[in-house]
Amino acid sequence: MLKNYLKIAWKVLLRRKFFTFISLFGISFTLMILMVATAMVDHLTGSHTPETHMDRTIFINFNKMTSETKNSMMNSVPSYYYLQRYVMPMKTPEKIAIGSTFKGVNSYVNNKRLSLDLKYTDANFWEILEFNFLEGKAFNQQNLKNADKLAVITDYTRDQYFGSDVPAVGKSIVVDGVRYQVCGVVEDVPISRFNSYANVWVPLSTSNINKGDISLFGEHMAIILAKKPSDIPKIKAEYQHIVRQIKVPDPQNFDRFASYAEGILEGVVVRQLFGSRYGDDSGMGKFVAVVSLIVLLFMLMPTINLVNINVSRILERSSEIGVRKAFGASSRMLIGQFLVENIFLTLLGGLLGFLLSALALQLISSSGIIPYAQLTLNWRVFAVGIGLSLVFGLLSGVIPAYKMSKLQAVEALKGGQL
Amino acid sequence: MIRHLFTLIWNRKKSNFLMITEIFFSFLVLFGVLSLAFYYLNNYNKPLGFQYDKVWVMTLRWNQEKPLEIKEIQSRLKQQLKSNPEVEGVAFSSVNTPFTMQNMNGGFFYNNRSVLSSFYQVDEDFAQVMQMRLTEGRWFNDQDQSSSYSNVVINEALRQALFKNEPVIGKVVAGLSGDNKNPKTRIVGVMEAYKQQGDYSEDSPGYLEYKKLKKQADSTNVFFNTLLIRVKPGVTSAFEEKLTKQASQIAKGWTLEIKSMNEMRASHNKVALIPLIVFSVVCGFLIINVALGLFGVLWYNINRRISEIGLRRAIGAASGQVYRQFIGEVLVLATFGVLFGVVVAAQFPLLQVFQVQTSVYVTALGAAVVIIYALAAGCAAYPSRQAARIAPATALHEE
């Protein structure tokens, strides 16, 4: 039965090539754009080298002080003091790493400026994050204690500073006027993963941290690794317990201190855009609603278009429907047939969409809009794409199939109106 | 004729419903993207307010020095850099120099009104280094140093928003402090524009505030994080390394980063254009999609009406009349979609949703209407011509 339906579907596709082209174009391009969008989100928040354990990694990127009565708010990166005093002693996590925000520094090679981004990190940073080492290795706890002037650099930095593919480990690099010895070379990290991104990483102990400064705001962030994914809620609870006990340092202007340990999507993207200004709500619900609405609206137009075309196509085949009805085919069978045909078409379009999106992602990656980003189709994005194709097929198939099934046999044989 | 067409479409509104919806949504999407495009274009055509070419930006990050020590080093740094023959001028500025993501703002108060305004703290050489243009008043000079007021140069946008046509030069106002009884801010000049956020941004209200590096009253704060250096024509980037070395000799252990404002502008503008490019691609795709669909459906519908056409031709309608009828029908169809669209789109300027000038919305609305009609007519042209070519005899014979 199914085989027969598919055969008919194929023949119908070949009969009116222009209509087939329009349908396939609509489906494949809509899917392409949706998949590029999902790949972007996945690129921002999914597990990618070096942030490979996203299911059990959370971050502390922002501290917030607010006062609803004074209408004041301060939202900024935590200080080193804060992380040392309140975050490091936490019990539940497996490991906690501290890194500074990256800062732009200059380096000079043959009279040419090389703008690099430098990050200070501790030793745990290299244990939690799994960088792809091309040569050498990271600095360790002992190096940190000795404040050794060691540096891990990226592929890009090596190529620019030492020349293309010249081994760099053991050589020294002058960054920001300080001489560091290169101990490792890693693959480039996209700038969008700002918790791990830099061109040069050096030990935290080589930076000038003012020990006397007890401000809660500064320029360091924490990466927390849980033992297993189910530990994340426990860690969050422990952290909130700590946060609640912190006194607001400036009670004249602020009356509430807040800070959250959470994933990138929730903490960095959603909370900053949709989060409530004074409360705890991260705005995730609002975010999901807005995104669904946009996707729905975006898919609405191609769907209406497909429905439109499908209605015309089915009308064309009214005599075929009439014959089948006259020979006793039920409405349900006909609906089934047309849905199968439509889903077949949609999946075909979906397949084309995959090819197109692979091409588009390749183009975006090589254009360098997001430095060092390699957007790739992976199985998660692939699954989203397949799911969307099916939704699409159902959405655009149901209405015409329903209309068609209501056609009377006699009417249909005469080539009647819907 | 036109009334007749409207009734025709209206009578078949059920079967035309999907097409009208499609046109309606395309219109809204077009309107949105065009509004953004015209907004950018509108901003781009207005003066930037300064000359970015040949300006280098040096950001300074110090360690644990006290404010007075920092200021002392900064002042020596300026002297040293200025002494190079390649350098035309050096000025200090707060961290929010042009083409950075940094921004500082607050309410600027005058009488009972206030307007959210950006502020930039600069020294006396800023105007010369950035080659700012004044429309009224003067730049900061020596007599402002000892003044007990905080002296500012405001931009035209701020003047328009707060003072309208009142004279502003020499006026003492509440300014940022908002204290109307004890006003401390004195306006000494009005500058043409200052689009700190780049070419595509709006020239929003803003003012420059004069800060003197060695003023006693300010001794606990450090205002300047940035040195702006204007180099003479013909100086290449090879001079950068020398400049950085010189600077790090004086500011030992500080993090110094040099960038050319030209480069910063290029990358900043690129980032600013990303949303427009993304939306345009998506919109373009949707429109192509809709156009193809419209074309297919029209073609099909017109083919189904061959007998009707044959009949009309047989009783004496010229082929031109048939052609005009079909084009007319599609345009009427488009009119329904556009009418609904205009009702929705008109809410944006009426409710002032994004505080964008009404003229931007009106232009976008007009352009969207024109494009939709052109699109509809374009899609109908080929099927209508085919219909008009049908010979009455063949059509009636088929029937």
PDB file of C-alpha atoms in Angstrom, chain B residues 84-325:
ATOM      1  CA  ASN B  84      57.162  62.986  18.432  1.00  0.00           C
ATOM      2  CA  PRO B  85      57.366  64.807  15.090  1.00  0.00           C
ATOM      3  CA  GLU B  86      54.924  62.295  13.571  1.00  0.00           C
ATOM      4  CA  VAL B  87      52.192  63.201  16.062  1.00  0.00           C
ATOM      5  CA  GLU B  88      49.868  66.106  15.395  1.00  0.00           C
ATOM      6  CA  GLY B  89      47.928  66.069  18.629  1.00  0.00           C
ATOM      7  CA  VAL B  90      47.147  63.992  21.705  1.00  0.00           C
ATOM      8  CA  ALA B  91      43.978  64.117  23.805  1.00  0.00           C
ATOM      9  CA  PHE B  92      42.522  62.261  26.751  1.00  0.00           C
ATOM     10  CA  SER B  93      39.050  60.818  26.823  1.00  0.00           C
ATOM     11  CA  SER B  94      36.892  58.619  28.995  1.00  0.00           C
ATOM     12  CA  VAL B  95      36.576  54.996  27.931  1.00  0.00           C
ATOM     13  CA  ASN B  96      33.601  55.553  25.580  1.00  0.00           C
ATOM     14  CA  THR B  97      35.482  56.724  22.508  1.00  0.00           C
ATOM     15  CA  PRO B  98      33.851  56.367  19.076  1.00  0.00           C
ATOM     16  CA  PHE B  99      33.318  52.866  17.653  1.00  0.00           C
ATOM     17  CA  THR B 100      33.494  51.112  21.010  1.00  0.00           C
ATOM     18  CA  MET B 101      30.664  49.228  22.653  1.00  0.00           C
ATOM     19  CA  GLN B 102      31.131  51.370  25.768  1.00  0.00           C
ATOM     20  CA  ASN B 103      28.450  53.779  26.774  1.00  0.00           C
ATOM     21  CA  MET B 104      27.840  56.120  29.716  1.00  0.00           C
ATOM     22  CA  ASN B 105      24.580  57.930  30.117  1.00  0.00           C
ATOM     23  CA  GLY B 106      22.247  59.579  32.544  1.00  0.00           C
ATOM     24  CA  GLY B 107      19.416  62.070  32.716  1.00  0.00           C
ATOM     25  CA  PHE B 108      20.271  65.642  31.709  1.00  0.00           C
ATOM     26  CA  PHE B 109      18.020  68.014  33.634  1.00  0.00           C
ATOM     27  CA  TYR B 110      16.809  71.465  32.713  1.00  0.00           C
ATOM     28  CA  ASN B 111      13.908  73.111  34.513  1.00  0.00           C
ATOM     29  CA  ASN B 112      11.408  70.299  34.925  1.00  0.00           C
ATOM     30  CA  ARG B 113      12.463  68.362  31.876  1.00  0.00           C
ATOM     31  CA  SER B 114      15.092  65.700  31.542  1.00  0.00           C
ATOM     32  CA  VAL B 115      16.378  63.663  28.662  1.00  0.00           C
ATOM     33  CA  LEU B 116      18.501  60.502  28.694  1.00  0.00           C
ATOM     34  CA  SER B 117      21.833  61.647  27.394  1.00  0.00           C
ATOM     35  CA  SER B 118      25.273  60.149  26.804  1.00  0.00           C
ATOM     36  CA  PHE B 119      28.242  61.905  28.301  1.00  0.00           C
ATOM     37  CA  TYR B 120      31.896  61.855  27.377  1.00  0.00           C
ATOM     38  CA  GLN B 121      34.659  63.167  29.595  1.00  0.00           C
ATOM     39  CA  VAL B 122      37.417  64.812  27.574  1.00  0.00           C
ATOM     40  CA  ASP B 123      40.329  67.192  27.982  1.00  0.00           C
ATOM     41  CA  GLU B 124      41.046  70.495  26.237  1.00  0.00           C
ATOM     42  CA  ASP B 125      42.736  68.943  23.168  1.00  0.00           C
ATOM     43  CA  PHE B 126      39.883  66.612  22.258  1.00  0.00           C
ATOM     44  CA  ALA B 127      38.195  68.970  19.791  1.00  0.00           C
ATOM     45  CA  GLN B 128      41.401  69.554  17.878  1.00  0.00           C
ATOM     46  CA  VAL B 129      42.353  65.850  17.725  1.00  0.00           C
ATOM     47  CA  MET B 130      38.909  64.678  16.654  1.00  0.00           C
ATOM     48  CA  GLN B 131      38.380  67.777  14.438  1.00  0.00           C
ATOM     49  CA  MET B 132      34.950  68.456  15.831  1.00  0.00           C
ATOM     50  CA  ARG B 133      32.761  71.147  14.293  1.00  0.00           C
ATOM     51  CA  LEU B 134      30.905  73.738  16.346  1.00  0.00           C
ATOM     52  CA  THR B 135      27.674  75.377  15.369  1.00  0.00           C
ATOM     53  CA  GLU B 136      27.695  77.868  18.221  1.00  0.00           C
ATOM     54  CA  GLY B 137      29.794  79.003  21.161  1.00  0.00           C
ATOM     55  CA  ARG B 138      33.379  77.892  21.732  1.00  0.00           C
ATOM     56  CA  TRP B 139      35.485  74.934  22.821  1.00  0.00           C
ATOM     57  CA  PHE B 140      36.968  74.564  26.272  1.00  0.00           C
ATOM     58  CA  ASN B 141      39.856  76.901  26.993  1.00  0.00           C
ATOM     59  CA  ASP B 142      42.128  78.001  29.812  1.00  0.00           C
ATOM     60  CA  GLN B 143      39.502  80.058  31.590  1.00  0.00           C
ATOM     61  CA  ASP B 144      37.411  76.890  32.128  1.00  0.00           C
ATOM     62  CA  GLN B 145      40.209  75.328  34.173  1.00  0.00           C
ATOM     63  CA  SER B 146      39.661  77.351  37.273  1.00  0.00           C
ATOM     64  CA  SER B 147      35.929  77.660  36.806  1.00  0.00           C
ATOM     65  CA  SER B 148      33.780  76.288  39.599  1.00  0.00           C
ATOM     66  CA  TYR B 149      31.254  74.978  37.075  1.00  0.00           C
ATOM     67  CA  SER B 150      31.375  71.786  35.161  1.00  0.00           C
ATOM     68  CA  ASN B 151      31.739  73.019  31.602  1.00  0.00           C
ATOM     69  CA  VAL B 152      30.065  71.123  28.788  1.00  0.00           C
ATOM     70  CA  VAL B 153      29.642  71.270  25.025  1.00  0.00           C
ATOM     71  CA  ILE B 154      26.301  69.748  24.051  1.00  0.00           C
ATOM     72  CA  ASN B 155      25.274  68.393  20.676  1.00  0.00           C
ATOM     73  CA  GLU B 156      22.427  69.669  18.513  1.00  0.00           C
ATOM     74  CA  ALA B 157      20.286  66.654  19.371  1.00  0.00           C
ATOM     75  CA  LEU B 158      20.422  67.479  23.079  1.00  0.00           C
ATOM     76  CA  ARG B 159      19.688  71.120  22.401  1.00  0.00           C
ATOM     77  CA  GLN B 160      16.698  70.210  20.243  1.00  0.00           C
ATOM     78  CA  ALA B 161      15.369  67.829  22.871  1.00  0.00           C
ATOM     79  CA  LEU B 162      15.669  70.143  25.866  1.00  0.00           C
ATOM     80  CA  PHE B 163      16.086  73.767  24.873  1.00  0.00           C
ATOM     81  CA  LYS B 164      14.272  74.049  21.532  1.00  0.00           C
ATOM     82  CA  ASN B 165      14.996  77.608  20.361  1.00  0.00           C
ATOM     83  CA  GLU B 166      16.173  79.139  23.617  1.00  0.00           C
ATOM     84  CA  PRO B 167      19.712  80.531  23.642  1.00  0.00           C
ATOM     85  CA  VAL B 168      21.982  78.059  25.429  1.00  0.00           C
ATOM     86  CA  ILE B 169      25.487  79.525  25.364  1.00  0.00           C
ATOM     87  CA  GLY B 170      26.654  80.496  28.841  1.00  0.00           C
ATOM     88  CA  LYS B 171      23.536  79.063  30.427  1.00  0.00           C
ATOM     89  CA  VAL B 172      23.992  77.367  33.801  1.00  0.00           C
ATOM     90  CA  VAL B 173      21.713  74.338  34.172  1.00  0.00           C
ATOM     91  CA  ALA B 174      21.184  71.424  36.534  1.00  0.00           C
ATOM     92  CA  GLY B 175      22.694  68.939  34.074  1.00  0.00           C
ATOM     93  CA  LEU B 176      23.549  65.472  35.291  1.00  0.00           C
ATOM     94  CA  SER B 177      23.198  66.252  38.995  1.00  0.00           C
ATOM     95  CA  GLY B 178      19.532  67.115  38.575  1.00  0.00           C
ATOM     96  CA  ASP B 179      19.826  69.684  41.345  1.00  0.00           C
ATOM     97  CA  ASN B 180      17.747  72.622  40.155  1.00  0.00           C
ATOM     98  CA  LYS B 181      18.452  74.867  43.141  1.00  0.00           C
ATOM     99  CA  ASN B 182      22.179  74.669  42.878  1.00  0.00           C
ATOM    100  CA  PRO B 183      22.946  74.249  39.183  1.00  0.00           C
ATOM    101  CA  LYS B 184      26.543  73.400  38.396  1.00  0.00           C
ATOM    102  CA  THR B 185      26.687  72.678  34.679  1.00  0.00           C
ATOM    103  CA  ARG B 186      27.585  75.481  32.274  1.00  0.00           C
ATOM    104  CA  ILE B 187      27.078  75.141  28.534  1.00  0.00           C
ATOM    105  CA  VAL B 188      29.894  76.768  26.590  1.00  0.00           C
ATOM    106  CA  GLY B 189      29.246  75.470  23.103  1.00  0.00           C
ATOM    107  CA  VAL B 190      27.085  73.444  20.756  1.00  0.00           C
ATOM    108  CA  MET B 191      28.642  70.871  18.431  1.00  0.00           C
ATOM    109  CA  GLU B 192      27.178  69.749  15.155  1.00  0.00           C
ATOM    110  CA  ALA B 193      26.908  66.033  15.956  1.00  0.00           C
ATOM    111  CA  TYR B 194      28.684  63.215  17.743  1.00  0.00           C
ATOM    112  CA  LYS B 195      27.700  59.763  16.541  1.00  0.00           C
ATOM    113  CA  GLN B 196      29.824  57.785  18.948  1.00  0.00           C
ATOM    114  CA  GLN B 197      28.099  54.492  18.109  1.00  0.00           C
ATOM    115  CA  GLY B 198      29.128  54.676  14.468  1.00  0.00           C
ATOM    116  CA  ASP B 199      27.777  55.662  11.067  1.00  0.00           C
ATOM    117  CA  TYR B 200      24.506  53.745  11.277  1.00  0.00           C
ATOM    118  CA  SER B 201      23.510  54.902  14.725  1.00  0.00           C
ATOM    119  CA  GLU B 202      21.302  57.801  15.547  1.00  0.00           C
ATOM    120  CA  ASP B 203      22.808  61.090  16.659  1.00  0.00           C
ATOM    121  CA  SER B 204      21.236  60.839  20.091  1.00  0.00           C
ATOM    122  CA  PRO B 205      21.493  63.522  22.794  1.00  0.00           C
ATOM    123  CA  GLY B 206      24.967  63.747  24.258  1.00  0.00           C
ATOM    124  CA  TYR B 207      27.540  66.177  25.612  1.00  0.00           C
ATOM    125  CA  LEU B 208      31.255  66.481  26.212  1.00  0.00           C
ATOM    126  CA  GLU B 209      32.299  67.352  29.724  1.00  0.00           C
ATOM    127  CA  TYR B 210      35.570  69.130  30.301  1.00  0.00           C
ATOM    128  CA  LYS B 211      37.927  67.460  32.771  1.00  0.00           C
ATOM    129  CA  LYS B 212      41.351  68.712  33.712  1.00  0.00           C
ATOM    130  CA  LEU B 213      43.923  66.083  34.581  1.00  0.00           C
ATOM    131  CA  LYS B 214      45.384  68.056  37.473  1.00  0.00           C
ATOM    132  CA  LYS B 215      42.385  69.694  39.024  1.00  0.00           C
ATOM    133  CA  GLN B 216      42.612  69.549  42.814  1.00  0.00           C
ATOM    134  CA  ALA B 217      38.908  69.001  43.418  1.00  0.00           C
ATOM    135  CA  ASP B 218      38.886  65.851  41.296  1.00  0.00           C
ATOM    136  CA  SER B 219      41.975  64.302  42.848  1.00  0.00           C
ATOM    137  CA  THR B 220      40.255  61.103  44.025  1.00  0.00           C
ATOM    138  CA  ASN B 221      38.926  60.058  40.630  1.00  0.00           C
ATOM    139  CA  VAL B 222      40.577  58.984  37.412  1.00  0.00           C
ATOM    140  CA  PHE B 223      38.487  60.004  34.418  1.00  0.00           C
ATOM    141  CA  PHE B 224      40.572  59.074  31.451  1.00  0.00           C
ATOM    142  CA  ASN B 225      41.229  55.538  30.207  1.00  0.00           C
ATOM    143  CA  THR B 226      41.983  56.435  26.660  1.00  0.00           C
ATOM    144  CA  LEU B 227      44.524  58.477  24.743  1.00  0.00           C
ATOM    145  CA  LEU B 228      43.570  59.670  21.287  1.00  0.00           C
ATOM    146  CA  ILE B 229      46.514  60.353  19.013  1.00  0.00           C
ATOM    147  CA  ARG B 230      46.220  62.148  15.689  1.00  0.00           C
ATOM    148  CA  VAL B 231      49.190  61.357  13.492  1.00  0.00           C
ATOM    149  CA  LYS B 232      50.391  63.423  10.547  1.00  0.00           C
ATOM    150  CA  PRO B 233      49.503  62.318   7.000  1.00  0.00           C
ATOM    151  CA  GLY B 234      51.863  59.671   5.652  1.00  0.00           C
ATOM    152  CA  VAL B 235      52.648  58.085   9.019  1.00  0.00           C
ATOM    153  CA  THR B 236      52.306  54.316   8.707  1.00  0.00           C
ATOM    154  CA  SER B 237      51.492  51.664  11.262  1.00  0.00           C
ATOM    155  CA  ALA B 238      55.232  50.930  11.632  1.00  0.00           C
ATOM    156  CA  PHE B 239      55.317  53.935  13.946  1.00  0.00           C
ATOM    157  CA  GLU B 240      52.952  52.132  16.311  1.00  0.00           C
ATOM    158  CA  GLU B 241      55.575  49.912  17.852  1.00  0.00           C
ATOM    159  CA  LYS B 242      57.826  52.874  18.605  1.00  0.00           C
ATOM    160  CA  LEU B 243      54.880  54.660  20.195  1.00  0.00           C
ATOM    161  CA  THR B 244      53.966  51.654  22.338  1.00  0.00           C
ATOM    162  CA  LYS B 245      57.563  51.186  23.482  1.00  0.00           C
ATOM    163  CA  GLN B 246      57.820  54.847  24.380  1.00  0.00           C
ATOM    164  CA  ALA B 247      54.573  54.672  26.302  1.00  0.00           C
ATOM    165  CA  SER B 248      55.413  51.512  28.224  1.00  0.00           C
ATOM    166  CA  GLN B 249      58.704  53.074  29.359  1.00  0.00           C
ATOM    167  CA  ILE B 250      56.732  55.727  31.165  1.00  0.00           C
ATOM    168  CA  ALA B 251      53.746  53.647  32.227  1.00  0.00           C
ATOM    169  CA  LYS B 252      55.671  50.628  33.478  1.00  0.00           C
ATOM    170  CA  GLY B 253      53.592  47.480  33.886  1.00  0.00           C
ATOM    171  CA  TRP B 254      50.452  48.996  32.406  1.00  0.00           C
ATOM    172  CA  THR B 255      48.491  47.283  29.690  1.00  0.00           C
ATOM    173  CA  LEU B 256      48.564  49.489  26.631  1.00  0.00           C
ATOM    174  CA  GLU B 257      46.655  48.690  23.493  1.00  0.00           C
ATOM    175  CA  ILE B 258      46.748  50.687  20.280  1.00  0.00           C
ATOM    176  CA  LYS B 259      44.210  50.504  17.515  1.00  0.00           C
ATOM    177  CA  SER B 260      43.538  52.743  14.580  1.00  0.00           C
ATOM    178  CA  MET B 261      40.105  54.328  14.619  1.00  0.00           C
ATOM    179  CA  ASN B 262      39.779  53.523  10.938  1.00  0.00           C
ATOM    180  CA  GLU B 263      39.986  49.790  11.672  1.00  0.00           C
ATOM    181  CA  MET B 264      37.638  50.142  14.640  1.00  0.00           C
ATOM    182  CA  ARG B 265      35.120  51.902  12.428  1.00  0.00           C
ATOM    183  CA  ALA B 266      35.241  49.190   9.784  1.00  0.00           C
ATOM    184  CA  SER B 267      34.632  46.363  12.223  1.00  0.00           C
ATOM    185  CA  HIS B 268      32.036  48.314  14.203  1.00  0.00           C
ATOM    186  CA  ASN B 269      30.035  49.098  11.079  1.00  0.00           C
ATOM    187  CA  LYS B 270      30.227  45.488   9.994  1.00  0.00           C
ATOM    188  CA  VAL B 271      28.705  44.357  13.276  1.00  0.00           C
ATOM    189  CA  ALA B 272      26.040  47.061  13.097  1.00  0.00           C
ATOM    190  CA  LEU B 273      24.961  45.845   9.659  1.00  0.00           C
ATOM    191  CA  ILE B 274      24.602  42.170  10.653  1.00  0.00           C
ATOM    192  CA  PRO B 275      20.948  42.390  11.796  1.00  0.00           C
ATOM    193  CA  LEU B 276      19.953  44.191   8.598  1.00  0.00           C
ATOM    194  CA  ILE B 277      21.746  41.608   6.436  1.00  0.00           C
ATOM    195  CA  VAL B 278      20.174  38.675   8.290  1.00  0.00           C
ATOM    196  CA  PHE B 279      16.682  40.172   8.107  1.00  0.00           C
ATOM    197  CA  SER B 280      17.088  41.064   4.444  1.00  0.00           C
ATOM    198  CA  VAL B 281      18.139  37.520   3.558  1.00  0.00           C
ATOM    199  CA  VAL B 282      15.196  36.045   5.460  1.00  0.00           C
ATOM    200  CA  CYS B 283      12.773  38.588   4.012  1.00  0.00           C
ATOM    201  CA  GLY B 284      14.108  38.130   0.500  1.00  0.00           C
ATOM    202  CA  PHE B 285      13.649  34.402   0.793  1.00  0.00           C
ATOM    203  CA  LEU B 286      10.077  34.742   2.082  1.00  0.00           C
ATOM    204  CA  ILE B 287       9.178  37.152  -0.692  1.00  0.00           C
ATOM    205  CA  ILE B 288      10.621  34.897  -3.414  1.00  0.00           C
ATOM    206  CA  ASN B 289       8.738  32.019  -1.868  1.00  0.00           C
ATOM    207  CA  VAL B 290       5.467  33.929  -1.867  1.00  0.00           C
ATOM    208  CA  ALA B 291       6.014  35.247  -5.386  1.00  0.00           C
ATOM    209  CA  LEU B 292       6.577  31.738  -6.744  1.00  0.00           C
ATOM    210  CA  GLY B 293       3.503  30.458  -4.946  1.00  0.00           C
ATOM    211  CA  LEU B 294       1.391  33.337  -6.192  1.00  0.00           C
ATOM    212  CA  PHE B 295       2.626  32.774  -9.714  1.00  0.00           C
ATOM    213  CA  GLY B 296       1.824  29.062  -9.608  1.00  0.00           C
ATOM    214  CA  VAL B 297      -1.646  29.527  -8.168  1.00  0.00           C
ATOM    215  CA  LEU B 298      -2.532  32.333 -10.572  1.00  0.00           C
ATOM    216  CA  TRP B 299      -1.352  30.326 -13.502  1.00  0.00           C
ATOM    217  CA  TYR B 300      -3.443  27.404 -12.414  1.00  0.00           C
ATOM    218  CA  ASN B 301      -6.554  29.491 -11.706  1.00  0.00           C
ATOM    219  CA  ILE B 302      -6.388  31.296 -15.017  1.00  0.00           C
ATOM    220  CA  ASN B 303      -5.992  28.010 -16.868  1.00  0.00           C
ATOM    221  CA  ARG B 304      -9.138  26.783 -15.191  1.00  0.00           C
ATOM    222  CA  ARG B 305     -11.112  29.729 -16.503  1.00  0.00           C
ATOM    223  CA  ILE B 306     -10.433  29.088 -20.175  1.00  0.00           C
ATOM    224  CA  SER B 307     -14.104  28.584 -20.976  1.00  0.00           C
ATOM    225  CA  GLU B 308     -15.011  31.894 -19.333  1.00  0.00           C
ATOM    226  CA  ILE B 309     -12.330  33.634 -21.357  1.00  0.00           C
ATOM    227  CA  GLY B 310     -13.514  31.986 -24.562  1.00  0.00           C
ATOM    228  CA  LEU B 311     -17.028  33.156 -23.929  1.00  0.00           C
ATOM    229  CA  ARG B 312     -15.909  36.741 -23.291  1.00  0.00           C
ATOM    230  CA  ARG B 313     -13.776  36.751 -26.411  1.00  0.00           C
ATOM    231  CA  ALA B 314     -16.627  35.302 -28.472  1.00  0.00           C
ATOM    232  CA  ILE B 315     -18.991  38.094 -27.482  1.00  0.00           C
ATOM    233  CA  GLY B 316     -16.404  40.646 -28.577  1.00  0.00           C
ATOM    234  CA  ALA B 317     -13.897  41.390 -25.795  1.00  0.00           C
ATOM    235  CA  ALA B 318     -10.485  42.369 -27.185  1.00  0.00           C
ATOM    236  CA  SER B 319      -7.462  40.403 -25.927  1.00  0.00           C
ATOM    237  CA  GLY B 320      -6.205  43.596 -24.254  1.00  0.00           C
ATOM    238  CA  GLN B 321      -9.386  43.755 -22.203  1.00  0.00           C
ATOM    239  CA  VAL B 322      -8.965  40.172 -21.007  1.00  0.00           C
ATOM    240  CA  TYR B 323      -5.374  40.929 -20.103  1.00  0.00           C
ATOM    241  CA  ARG B 324      -6.351  44.029 -18.157  1.00  0.00           C
ATOM    242  CA  GLN B 325      -9.108  42.158 -16.353  1.00  0.00           C
TER     243      GLN B 325
END
